Coordinates of C-alpha atoms and ligand atoms in Angstrom, one line a residue:
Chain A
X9 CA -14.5 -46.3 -5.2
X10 CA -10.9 -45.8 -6.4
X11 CA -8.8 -49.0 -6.6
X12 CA -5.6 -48.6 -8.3
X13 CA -3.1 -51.8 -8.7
X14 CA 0.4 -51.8 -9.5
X15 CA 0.3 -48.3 -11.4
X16 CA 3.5 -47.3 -13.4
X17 CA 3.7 -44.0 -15.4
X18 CA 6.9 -44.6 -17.2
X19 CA 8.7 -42.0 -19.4
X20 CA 11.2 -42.1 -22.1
X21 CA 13.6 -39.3 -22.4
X22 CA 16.0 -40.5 -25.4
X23 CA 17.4 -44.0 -24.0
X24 CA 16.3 -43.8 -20.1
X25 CA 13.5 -44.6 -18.7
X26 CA 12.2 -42.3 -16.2
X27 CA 9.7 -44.3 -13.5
X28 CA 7.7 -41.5 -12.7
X29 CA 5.1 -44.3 -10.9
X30 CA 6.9 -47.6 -10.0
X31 CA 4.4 -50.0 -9.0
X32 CA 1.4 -47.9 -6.8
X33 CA -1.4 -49.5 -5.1
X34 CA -4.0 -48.1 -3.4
X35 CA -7.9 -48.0 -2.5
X36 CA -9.6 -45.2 -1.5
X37 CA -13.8 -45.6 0.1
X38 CA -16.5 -43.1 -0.5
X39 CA -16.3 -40.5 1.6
X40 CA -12.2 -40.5 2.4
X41 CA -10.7 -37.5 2.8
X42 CA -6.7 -38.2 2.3
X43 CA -3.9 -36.1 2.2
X44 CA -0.9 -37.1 -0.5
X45 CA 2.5 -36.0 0.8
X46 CA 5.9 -36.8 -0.1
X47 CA 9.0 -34.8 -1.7
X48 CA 9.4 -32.9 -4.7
X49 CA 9.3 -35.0 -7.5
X50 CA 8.0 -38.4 -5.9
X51 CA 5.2 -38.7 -8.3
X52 CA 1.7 -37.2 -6.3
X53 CA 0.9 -35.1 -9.4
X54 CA 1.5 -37.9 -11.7
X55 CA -0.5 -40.0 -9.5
X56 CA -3.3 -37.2 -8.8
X57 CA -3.8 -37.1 -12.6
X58 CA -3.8 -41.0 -13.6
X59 CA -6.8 -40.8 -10.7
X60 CA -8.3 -37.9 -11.9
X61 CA -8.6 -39.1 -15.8
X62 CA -6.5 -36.9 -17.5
X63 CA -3.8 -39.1 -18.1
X64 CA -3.1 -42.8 -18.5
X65 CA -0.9 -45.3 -16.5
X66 CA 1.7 -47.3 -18.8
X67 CA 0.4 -50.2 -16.7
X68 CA -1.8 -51.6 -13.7
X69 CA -5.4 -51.5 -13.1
X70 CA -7.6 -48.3 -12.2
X71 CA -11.2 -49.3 -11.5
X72 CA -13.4 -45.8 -10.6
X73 CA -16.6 -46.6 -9.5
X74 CA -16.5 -50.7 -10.4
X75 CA -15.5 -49.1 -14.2
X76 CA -12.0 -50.3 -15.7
X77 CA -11.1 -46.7 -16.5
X78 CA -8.7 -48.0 -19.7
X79 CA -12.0 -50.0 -20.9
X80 CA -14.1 -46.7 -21.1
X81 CA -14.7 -44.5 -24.6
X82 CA -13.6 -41.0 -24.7
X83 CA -17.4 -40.0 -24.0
X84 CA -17.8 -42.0 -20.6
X85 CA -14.3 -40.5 -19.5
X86 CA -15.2 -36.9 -20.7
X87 CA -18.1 -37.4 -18.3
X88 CA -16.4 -38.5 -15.3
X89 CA -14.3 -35.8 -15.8
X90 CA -16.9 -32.9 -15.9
X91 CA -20.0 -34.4 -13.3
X92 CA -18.1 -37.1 -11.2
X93 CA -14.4 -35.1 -10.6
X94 CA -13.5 -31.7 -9.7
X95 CA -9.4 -31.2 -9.8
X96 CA -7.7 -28.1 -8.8
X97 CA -4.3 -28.4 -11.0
X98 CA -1.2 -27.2 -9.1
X99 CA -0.4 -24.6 -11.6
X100 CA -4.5 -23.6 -11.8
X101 CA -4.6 -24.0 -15.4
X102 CA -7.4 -20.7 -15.6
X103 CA -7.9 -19.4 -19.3
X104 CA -6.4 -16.3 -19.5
X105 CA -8.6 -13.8 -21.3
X106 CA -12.1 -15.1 -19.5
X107 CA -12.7 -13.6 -16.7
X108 CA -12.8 -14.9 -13.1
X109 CA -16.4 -15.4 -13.2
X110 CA -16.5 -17.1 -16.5
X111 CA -13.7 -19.2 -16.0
X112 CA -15.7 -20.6 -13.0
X113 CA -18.8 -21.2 -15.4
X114 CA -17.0 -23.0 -17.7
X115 CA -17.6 -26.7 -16.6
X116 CA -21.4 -26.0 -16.5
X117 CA -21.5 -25.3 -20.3
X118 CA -20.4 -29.2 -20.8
X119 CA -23.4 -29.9 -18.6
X120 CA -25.8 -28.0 -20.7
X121 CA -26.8 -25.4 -18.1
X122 CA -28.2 -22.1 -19.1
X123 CA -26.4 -18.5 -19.4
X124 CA -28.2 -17.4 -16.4
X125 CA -27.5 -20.3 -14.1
X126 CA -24.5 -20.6 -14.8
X127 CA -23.3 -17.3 -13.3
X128 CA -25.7 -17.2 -10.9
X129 CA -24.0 -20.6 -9.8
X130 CA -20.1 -19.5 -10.2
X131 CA -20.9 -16.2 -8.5
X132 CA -21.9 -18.4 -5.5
X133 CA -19.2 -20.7 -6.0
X134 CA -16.7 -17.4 -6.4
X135 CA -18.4 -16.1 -3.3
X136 CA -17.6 -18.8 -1.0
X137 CA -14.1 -18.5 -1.1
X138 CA -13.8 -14.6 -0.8
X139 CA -13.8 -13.6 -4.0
X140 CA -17.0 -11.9 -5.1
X141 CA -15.2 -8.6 -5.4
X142 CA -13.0 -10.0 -7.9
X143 CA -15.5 -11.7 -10.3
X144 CA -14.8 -9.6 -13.7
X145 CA -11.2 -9.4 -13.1
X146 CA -9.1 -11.7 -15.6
X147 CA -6.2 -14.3 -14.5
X148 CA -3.4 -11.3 -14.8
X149 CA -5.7 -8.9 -12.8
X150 CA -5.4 -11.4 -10.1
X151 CA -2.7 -12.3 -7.3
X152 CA -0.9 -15.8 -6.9
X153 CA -3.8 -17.0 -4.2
X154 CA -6.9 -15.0 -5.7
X155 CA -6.1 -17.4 -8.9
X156 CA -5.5 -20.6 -6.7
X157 CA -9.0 -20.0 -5.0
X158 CA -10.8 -19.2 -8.8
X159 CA -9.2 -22.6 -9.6
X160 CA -10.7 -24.0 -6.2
X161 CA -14.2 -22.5 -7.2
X162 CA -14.1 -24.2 -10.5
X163 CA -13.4 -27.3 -9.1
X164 CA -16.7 -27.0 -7.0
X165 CA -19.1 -26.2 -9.6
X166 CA -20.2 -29.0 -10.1
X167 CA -21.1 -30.9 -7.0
X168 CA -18.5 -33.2 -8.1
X169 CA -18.4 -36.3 -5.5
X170 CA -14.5 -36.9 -5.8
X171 CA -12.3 -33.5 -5.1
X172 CA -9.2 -34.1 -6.2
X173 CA -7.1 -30.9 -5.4
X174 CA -2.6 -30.7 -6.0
X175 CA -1.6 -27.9 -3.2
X176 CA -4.5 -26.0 -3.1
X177 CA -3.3 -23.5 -0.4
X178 CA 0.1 -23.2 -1.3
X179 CA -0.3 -19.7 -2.2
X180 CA -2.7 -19.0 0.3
X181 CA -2.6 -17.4 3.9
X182 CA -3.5 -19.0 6.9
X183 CA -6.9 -17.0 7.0
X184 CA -7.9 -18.1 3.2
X185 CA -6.2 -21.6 4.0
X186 CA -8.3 -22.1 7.0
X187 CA -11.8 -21.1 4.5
X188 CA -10.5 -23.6 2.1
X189 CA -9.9 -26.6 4.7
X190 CA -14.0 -25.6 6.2
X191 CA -15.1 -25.7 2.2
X192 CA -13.4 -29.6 1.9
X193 CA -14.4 -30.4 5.5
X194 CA -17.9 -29.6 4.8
X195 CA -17.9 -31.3 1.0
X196 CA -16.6 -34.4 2.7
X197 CA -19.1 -34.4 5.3
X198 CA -21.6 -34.6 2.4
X199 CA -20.3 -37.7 2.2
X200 CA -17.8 -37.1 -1.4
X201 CA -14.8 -38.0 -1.6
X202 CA -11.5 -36.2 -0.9
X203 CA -7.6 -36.2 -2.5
X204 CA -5.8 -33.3 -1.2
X205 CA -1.8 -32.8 -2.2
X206 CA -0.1 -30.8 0.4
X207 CA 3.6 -30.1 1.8
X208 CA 2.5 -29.2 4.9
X209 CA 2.2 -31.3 7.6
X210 CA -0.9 -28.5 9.2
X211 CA -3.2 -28.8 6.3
X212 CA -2.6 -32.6 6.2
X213 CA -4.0 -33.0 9.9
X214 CA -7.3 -32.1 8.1
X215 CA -7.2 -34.8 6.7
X216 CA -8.4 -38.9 7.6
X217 CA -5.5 -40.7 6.1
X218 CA -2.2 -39.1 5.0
X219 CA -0.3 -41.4 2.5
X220 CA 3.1 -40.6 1.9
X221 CA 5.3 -41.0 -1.2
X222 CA 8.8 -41.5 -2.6
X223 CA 10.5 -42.2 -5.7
X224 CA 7.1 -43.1 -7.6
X225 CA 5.9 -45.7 -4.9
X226 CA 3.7 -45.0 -1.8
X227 CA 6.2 -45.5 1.2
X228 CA 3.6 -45.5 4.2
X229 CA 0.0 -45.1 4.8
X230 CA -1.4 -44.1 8.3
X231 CA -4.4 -43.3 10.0
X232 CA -4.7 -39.9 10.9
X233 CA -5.8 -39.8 14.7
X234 CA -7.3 -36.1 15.4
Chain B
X794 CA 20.2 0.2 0.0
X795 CA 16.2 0.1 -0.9
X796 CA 14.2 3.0 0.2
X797 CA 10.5 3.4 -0.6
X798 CA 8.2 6.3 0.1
X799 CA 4.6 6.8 0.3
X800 CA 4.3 4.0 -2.8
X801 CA 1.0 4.0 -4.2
X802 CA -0.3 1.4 -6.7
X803 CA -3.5 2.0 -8.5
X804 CA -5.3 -0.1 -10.7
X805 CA -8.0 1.7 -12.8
X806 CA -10.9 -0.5 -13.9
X807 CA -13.9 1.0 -15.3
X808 CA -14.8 3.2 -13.0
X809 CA -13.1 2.0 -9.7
X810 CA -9.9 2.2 -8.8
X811 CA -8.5 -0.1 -7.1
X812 CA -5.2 0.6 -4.3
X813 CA -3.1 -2.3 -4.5
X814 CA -0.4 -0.4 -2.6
X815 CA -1.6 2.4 -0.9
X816 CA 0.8 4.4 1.2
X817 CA 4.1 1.9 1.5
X818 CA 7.1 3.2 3.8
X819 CA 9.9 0.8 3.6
X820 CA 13.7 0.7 4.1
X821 CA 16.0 -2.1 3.4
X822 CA 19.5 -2.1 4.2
X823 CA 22.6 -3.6 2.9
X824 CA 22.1 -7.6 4.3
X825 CA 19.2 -7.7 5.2
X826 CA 16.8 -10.4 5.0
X827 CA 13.6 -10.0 5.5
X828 CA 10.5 -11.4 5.4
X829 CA 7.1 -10.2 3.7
X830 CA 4.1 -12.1 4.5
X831 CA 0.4 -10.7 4.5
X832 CA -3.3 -12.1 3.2
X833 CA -4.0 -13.3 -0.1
X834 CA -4.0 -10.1 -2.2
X835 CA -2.9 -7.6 0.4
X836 CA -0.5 -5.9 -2.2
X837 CA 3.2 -8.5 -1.7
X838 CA 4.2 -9.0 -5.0
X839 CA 3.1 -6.0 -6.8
X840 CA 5.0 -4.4 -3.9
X841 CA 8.1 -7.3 -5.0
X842 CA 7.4 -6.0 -8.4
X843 CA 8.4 -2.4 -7.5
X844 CA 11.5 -3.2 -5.8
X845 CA 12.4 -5.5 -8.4
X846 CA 12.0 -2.3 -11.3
X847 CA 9.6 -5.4 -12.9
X848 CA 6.7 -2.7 -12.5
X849 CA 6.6 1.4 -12.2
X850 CA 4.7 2.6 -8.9
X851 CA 1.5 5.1 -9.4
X852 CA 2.8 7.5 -7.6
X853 CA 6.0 7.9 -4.6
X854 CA 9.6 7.6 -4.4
X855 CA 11.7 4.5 -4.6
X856 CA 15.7 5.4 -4.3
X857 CA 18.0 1.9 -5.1
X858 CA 21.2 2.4 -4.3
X859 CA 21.1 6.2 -3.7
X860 CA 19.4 6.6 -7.6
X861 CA 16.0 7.6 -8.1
X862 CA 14.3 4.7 -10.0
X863 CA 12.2 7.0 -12.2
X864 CA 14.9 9.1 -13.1
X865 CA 16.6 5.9 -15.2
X866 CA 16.8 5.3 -18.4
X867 CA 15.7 2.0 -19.9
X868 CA 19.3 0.7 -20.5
X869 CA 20.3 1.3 -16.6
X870 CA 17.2 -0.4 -15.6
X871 CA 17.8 -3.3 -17.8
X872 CA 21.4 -3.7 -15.8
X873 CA 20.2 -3.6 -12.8
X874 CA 17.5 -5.9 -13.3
X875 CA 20.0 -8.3 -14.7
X876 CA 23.2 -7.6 -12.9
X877 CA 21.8 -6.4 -9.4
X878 CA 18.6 -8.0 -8.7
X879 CA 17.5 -11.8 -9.1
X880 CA 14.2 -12.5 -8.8
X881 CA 12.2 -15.2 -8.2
X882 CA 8.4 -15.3 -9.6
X883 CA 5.4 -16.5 -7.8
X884 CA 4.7 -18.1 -10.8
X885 CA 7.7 -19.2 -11.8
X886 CA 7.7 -17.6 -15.5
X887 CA 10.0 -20.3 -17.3
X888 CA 10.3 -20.0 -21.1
X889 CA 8.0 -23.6 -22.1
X890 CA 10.0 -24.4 -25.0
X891 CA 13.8 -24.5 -23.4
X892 CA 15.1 -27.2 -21.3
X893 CA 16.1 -26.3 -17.7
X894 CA 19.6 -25.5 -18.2
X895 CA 18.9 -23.1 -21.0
X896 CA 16.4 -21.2 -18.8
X897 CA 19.2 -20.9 -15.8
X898 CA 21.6 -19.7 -18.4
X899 CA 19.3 -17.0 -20.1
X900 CA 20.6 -13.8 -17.6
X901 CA 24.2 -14.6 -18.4
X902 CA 23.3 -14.0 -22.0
X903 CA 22.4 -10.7 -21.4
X904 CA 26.1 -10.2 -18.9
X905 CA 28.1 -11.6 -22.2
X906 CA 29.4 -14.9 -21.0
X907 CA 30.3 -17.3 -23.4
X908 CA 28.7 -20.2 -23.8
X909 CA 30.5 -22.8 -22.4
X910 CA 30.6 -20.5 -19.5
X911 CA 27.0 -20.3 -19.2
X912 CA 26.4 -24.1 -19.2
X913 CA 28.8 -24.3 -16.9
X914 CA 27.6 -22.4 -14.1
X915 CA 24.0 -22.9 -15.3
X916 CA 24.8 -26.3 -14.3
X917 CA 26.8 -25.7 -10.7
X918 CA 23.3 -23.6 -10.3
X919 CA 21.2 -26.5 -10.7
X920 CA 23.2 -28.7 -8.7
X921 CA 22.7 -26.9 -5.7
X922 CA 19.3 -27.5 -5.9
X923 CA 19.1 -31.2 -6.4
X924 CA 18.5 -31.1 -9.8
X925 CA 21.6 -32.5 -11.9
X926 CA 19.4 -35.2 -12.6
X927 CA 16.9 -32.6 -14.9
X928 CA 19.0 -30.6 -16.7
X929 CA 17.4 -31.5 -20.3
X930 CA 13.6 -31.3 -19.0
X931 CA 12.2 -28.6 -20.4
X932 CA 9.2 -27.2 -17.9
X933 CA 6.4 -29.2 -19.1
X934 CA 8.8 -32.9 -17.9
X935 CA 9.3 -31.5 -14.4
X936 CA 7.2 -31.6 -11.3
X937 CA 5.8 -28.2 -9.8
X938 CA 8.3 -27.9 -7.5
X939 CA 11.4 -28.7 -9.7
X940 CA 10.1 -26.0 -11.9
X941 CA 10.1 -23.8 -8.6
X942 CA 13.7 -24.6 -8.5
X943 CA 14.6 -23.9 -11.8
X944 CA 13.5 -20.2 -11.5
X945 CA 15.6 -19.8 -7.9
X946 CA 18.7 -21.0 -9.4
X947 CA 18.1 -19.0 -12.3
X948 CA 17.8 -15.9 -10.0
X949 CA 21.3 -17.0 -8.4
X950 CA 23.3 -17.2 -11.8
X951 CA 24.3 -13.8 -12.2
X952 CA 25.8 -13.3 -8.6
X953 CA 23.1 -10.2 -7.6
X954 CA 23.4 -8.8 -4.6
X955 CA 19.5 -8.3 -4.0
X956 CA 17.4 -11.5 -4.1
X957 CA 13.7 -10.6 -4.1
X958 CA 11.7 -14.2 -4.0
X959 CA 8.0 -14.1 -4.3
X960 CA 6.7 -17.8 -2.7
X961 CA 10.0 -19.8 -3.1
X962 CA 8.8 -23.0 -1.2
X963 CA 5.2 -22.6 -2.0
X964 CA 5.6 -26.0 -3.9
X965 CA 8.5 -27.6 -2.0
X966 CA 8.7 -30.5 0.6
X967 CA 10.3 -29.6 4.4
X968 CA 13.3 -31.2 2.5
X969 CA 13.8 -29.0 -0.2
X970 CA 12.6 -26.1 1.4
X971 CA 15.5 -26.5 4.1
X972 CA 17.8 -26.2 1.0
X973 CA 16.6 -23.1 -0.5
X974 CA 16.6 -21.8 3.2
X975 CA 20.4 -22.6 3.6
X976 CA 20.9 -21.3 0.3
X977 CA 19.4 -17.6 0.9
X978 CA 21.4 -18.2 4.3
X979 CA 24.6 -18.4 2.7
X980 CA 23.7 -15.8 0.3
X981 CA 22.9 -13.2 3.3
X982 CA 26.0 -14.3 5.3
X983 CA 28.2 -12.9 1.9
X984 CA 26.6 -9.9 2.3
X985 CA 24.0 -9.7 -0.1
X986 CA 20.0 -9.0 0.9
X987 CA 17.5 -10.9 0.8
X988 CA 13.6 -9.9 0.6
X989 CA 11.5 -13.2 0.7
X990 CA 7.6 -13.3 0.5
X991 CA 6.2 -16.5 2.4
X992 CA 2.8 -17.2 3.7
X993 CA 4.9 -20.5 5.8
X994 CA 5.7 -19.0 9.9
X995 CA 8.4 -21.7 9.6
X996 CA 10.1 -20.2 6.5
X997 CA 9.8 -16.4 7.7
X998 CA 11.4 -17.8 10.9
X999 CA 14.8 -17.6 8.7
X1000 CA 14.8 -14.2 8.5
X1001 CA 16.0 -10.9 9.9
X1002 CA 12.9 -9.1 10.3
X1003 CA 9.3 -10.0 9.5
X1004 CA 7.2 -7.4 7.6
X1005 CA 3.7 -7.6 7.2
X1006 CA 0.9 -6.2 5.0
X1007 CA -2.4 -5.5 5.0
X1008 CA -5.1 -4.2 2.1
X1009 CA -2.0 -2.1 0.0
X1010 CA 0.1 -1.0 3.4
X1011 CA 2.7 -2.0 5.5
X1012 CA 0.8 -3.3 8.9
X1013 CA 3.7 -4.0 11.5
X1014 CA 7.2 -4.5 11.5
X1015 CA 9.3 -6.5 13.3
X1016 CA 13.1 -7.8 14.3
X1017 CA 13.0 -11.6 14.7
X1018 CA 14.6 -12.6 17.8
X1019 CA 15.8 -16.6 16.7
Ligands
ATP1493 N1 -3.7 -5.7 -13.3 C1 -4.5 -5.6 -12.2 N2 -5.7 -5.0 -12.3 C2 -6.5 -4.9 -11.2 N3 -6.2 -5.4 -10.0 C3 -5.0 -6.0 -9.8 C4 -4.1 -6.2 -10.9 N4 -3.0 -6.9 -10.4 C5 -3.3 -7.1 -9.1 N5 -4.5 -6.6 -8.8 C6 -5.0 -6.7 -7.4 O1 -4.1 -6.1 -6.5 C7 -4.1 -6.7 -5.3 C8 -2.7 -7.1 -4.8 O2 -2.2 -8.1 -5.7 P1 -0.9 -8.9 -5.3 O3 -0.6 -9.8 -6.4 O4 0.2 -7.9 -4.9 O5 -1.3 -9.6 -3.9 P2 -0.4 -10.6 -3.0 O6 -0.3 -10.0 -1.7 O7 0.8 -11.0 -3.8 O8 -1.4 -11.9 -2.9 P3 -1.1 -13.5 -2.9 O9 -0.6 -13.8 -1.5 O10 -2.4 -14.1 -3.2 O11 0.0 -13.8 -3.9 C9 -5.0 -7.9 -5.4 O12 -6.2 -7.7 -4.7 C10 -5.3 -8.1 -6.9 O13 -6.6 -8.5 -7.2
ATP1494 N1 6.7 -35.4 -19.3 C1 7.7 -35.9 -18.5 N2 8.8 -36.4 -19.0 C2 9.8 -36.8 -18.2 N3 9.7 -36.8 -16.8 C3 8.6 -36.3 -16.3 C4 7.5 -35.8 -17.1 N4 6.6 -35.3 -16.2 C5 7.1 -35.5 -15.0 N5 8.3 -36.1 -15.0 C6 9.1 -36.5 -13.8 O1 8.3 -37.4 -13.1 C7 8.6 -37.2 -11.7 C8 7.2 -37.0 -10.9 O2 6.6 -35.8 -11.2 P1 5.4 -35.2 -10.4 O3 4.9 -34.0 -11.1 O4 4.4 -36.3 -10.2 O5 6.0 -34.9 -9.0 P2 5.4 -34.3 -7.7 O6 5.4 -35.3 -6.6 O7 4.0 -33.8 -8.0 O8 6.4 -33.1 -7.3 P3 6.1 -31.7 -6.7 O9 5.9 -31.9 -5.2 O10 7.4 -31.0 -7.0 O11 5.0 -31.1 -7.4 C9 9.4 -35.9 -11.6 O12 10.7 -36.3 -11.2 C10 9.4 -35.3 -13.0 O13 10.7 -34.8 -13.3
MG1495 MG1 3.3 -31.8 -8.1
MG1496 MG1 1.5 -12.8 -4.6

């Protein structure tokens, strides 16, 4: 459902270049569940973002769902982003004077649902990963991981059938990282579609495939045998 | 060299209050390194935040180098935030509109250093982190853990002999991690202290002692035998 061909993400920085994606290729099927690793800078955010519609490739192909993504109107791509995508951004991207609650609820108001189920649904969401005891309390009445897991929650809301999620526990504990591996184990079981960014090699094990990255290009690709 | 005694942290909001230190008992001597590590929102960095005279406890004593924190005035506490303590944020807390050099160089500013001076060492500093190659990004043309190794090396450009670091490798690859690691190494082996919060067993392994927390108190303590 993902096919991306010979992706670049090129930047220009006065009179270099900076080949942020330099030439990336790959397909993922309904109902993978891969973990994206690689070193600092190597281009998985870039990368998670081009897939996730939020930004563009300077060249190369991404078809989502047999859709040329470049041939869509902002409409179409407004909806893939809210119904079809969930992304947890690796720096949580949470509004700062909503609360935890509404900042959960928000991608329900683009679907049109009502006051009422709205909370009702982000309260669930909120609950699932331990946080119902925190629901009225804004980003800076949070700590590092209580945000992370409000971004995970928002990601959720949804029912989105591709999670596409840029180191979702790296503020999190083993306890709240082992409830957050069960939540995408479960989703993926449901038969959606998983993109997980992680630096550790633990969390990836969750995972079916782990690709690995370097300098903008995907270096290997293996099956992950649990 | 840090003493803390029955620290309490409370959070009024509405009606409840909420402990988010609740009785902490803590010494730290001259080079140590230690460890902090404890579930998502068991009380770390507001506790980080204390020792780091970012934040005033509710209540309790908190001696730094045989002074009574409260007993400062706001010019002493200024110095010894700049001079004596380097911190590193869970969230990294990079001013958006300067590039990366200009954010390491900010603390010498305060110190008086001239401004070829400052460049200078602002760039040694981002050297030894592997990033002589960004030195004109500003925050917003770096990857998530570049930006996590902006703020250590702007904690390290003022010499201080206490580094407090709140999640240092929560973004970072084994690669880079191993780095910062050698760095905070080096950093104890001169004689300075380090207090590190990690959620990573493989990163507390580095330290002196492992600390851990639990709902706003210290739970156990203990000497790491490497
Ligand atoms: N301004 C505030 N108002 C109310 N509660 C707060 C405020 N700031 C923090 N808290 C609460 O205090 C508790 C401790 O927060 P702290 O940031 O110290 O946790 P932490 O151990 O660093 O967690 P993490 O590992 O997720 O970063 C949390 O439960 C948090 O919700
Ligand atoms: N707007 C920009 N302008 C210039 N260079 C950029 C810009 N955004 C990102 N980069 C560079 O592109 C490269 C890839 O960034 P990216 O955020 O994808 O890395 P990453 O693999 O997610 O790293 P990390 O593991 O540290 O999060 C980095 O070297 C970064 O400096
Ligand atoms: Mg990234
Ligand atoms: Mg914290």
């Amino acid at each position: 459902i993902i096919e991306l061909k010979n992706i670049f993400k090129i930047y220009t920085l006065g009179k270099t270049k900076l080949y942020a994606l330099n030439g990336v290729d790959l397909s993922i099927q309904k109902s993978d569940y891969l973990a994206l690793m690689g070193p600092s800078g190597s281009g998985k955010s870039t990368l998670m973002n081009i897939i996730g519609a939020l930004d563009t490739a300077s060249s190369g192909t991404y078809i989502l769902n047999q859709q040329e993504i470049n041939q869509l109107n902002d409409n179409d791509l407004a909806q893939i982003r809210n119904k079809e995508i969930g992304f947890v951004f690796q720096s949580f991207n949470l509004l700062p004077r909503m609360t935890a609650i509404e900042n959960v609820a928000i991608p329900l108001i683009y679907a049109g649902i009502s006051k009422t189920e709205r909370l009702e649904r982000a309260e669930k969401a909120l609950n699932s990963v331990g946080l119902s005891d925190r629901m009225s309390h804004k980003p800076n009445e949070l700590s590092g991981g209580q945000r992370q897991r409000v971004a995970i929650a928002r990601s959720l809301i949804n029912n989105p059938s591709i999670i596409l999620a840029d180191e979702p526990t790296g503020n999190l504990d083993s306890k709240s990282s082992a409830d957050i591996m069960n939540i995408f184990a479960e989703i993926n079981e449901q038969g959606n579609t998983v993109v997980m960014v992680t630096h550790e090699e633990d969390i990836a094990q969750n995972a079916k495939r782990i690709v690995r990255m370097r300098d903008g290009k995907i270096e290997n690709l293996y099956e992950n045998r649990r």
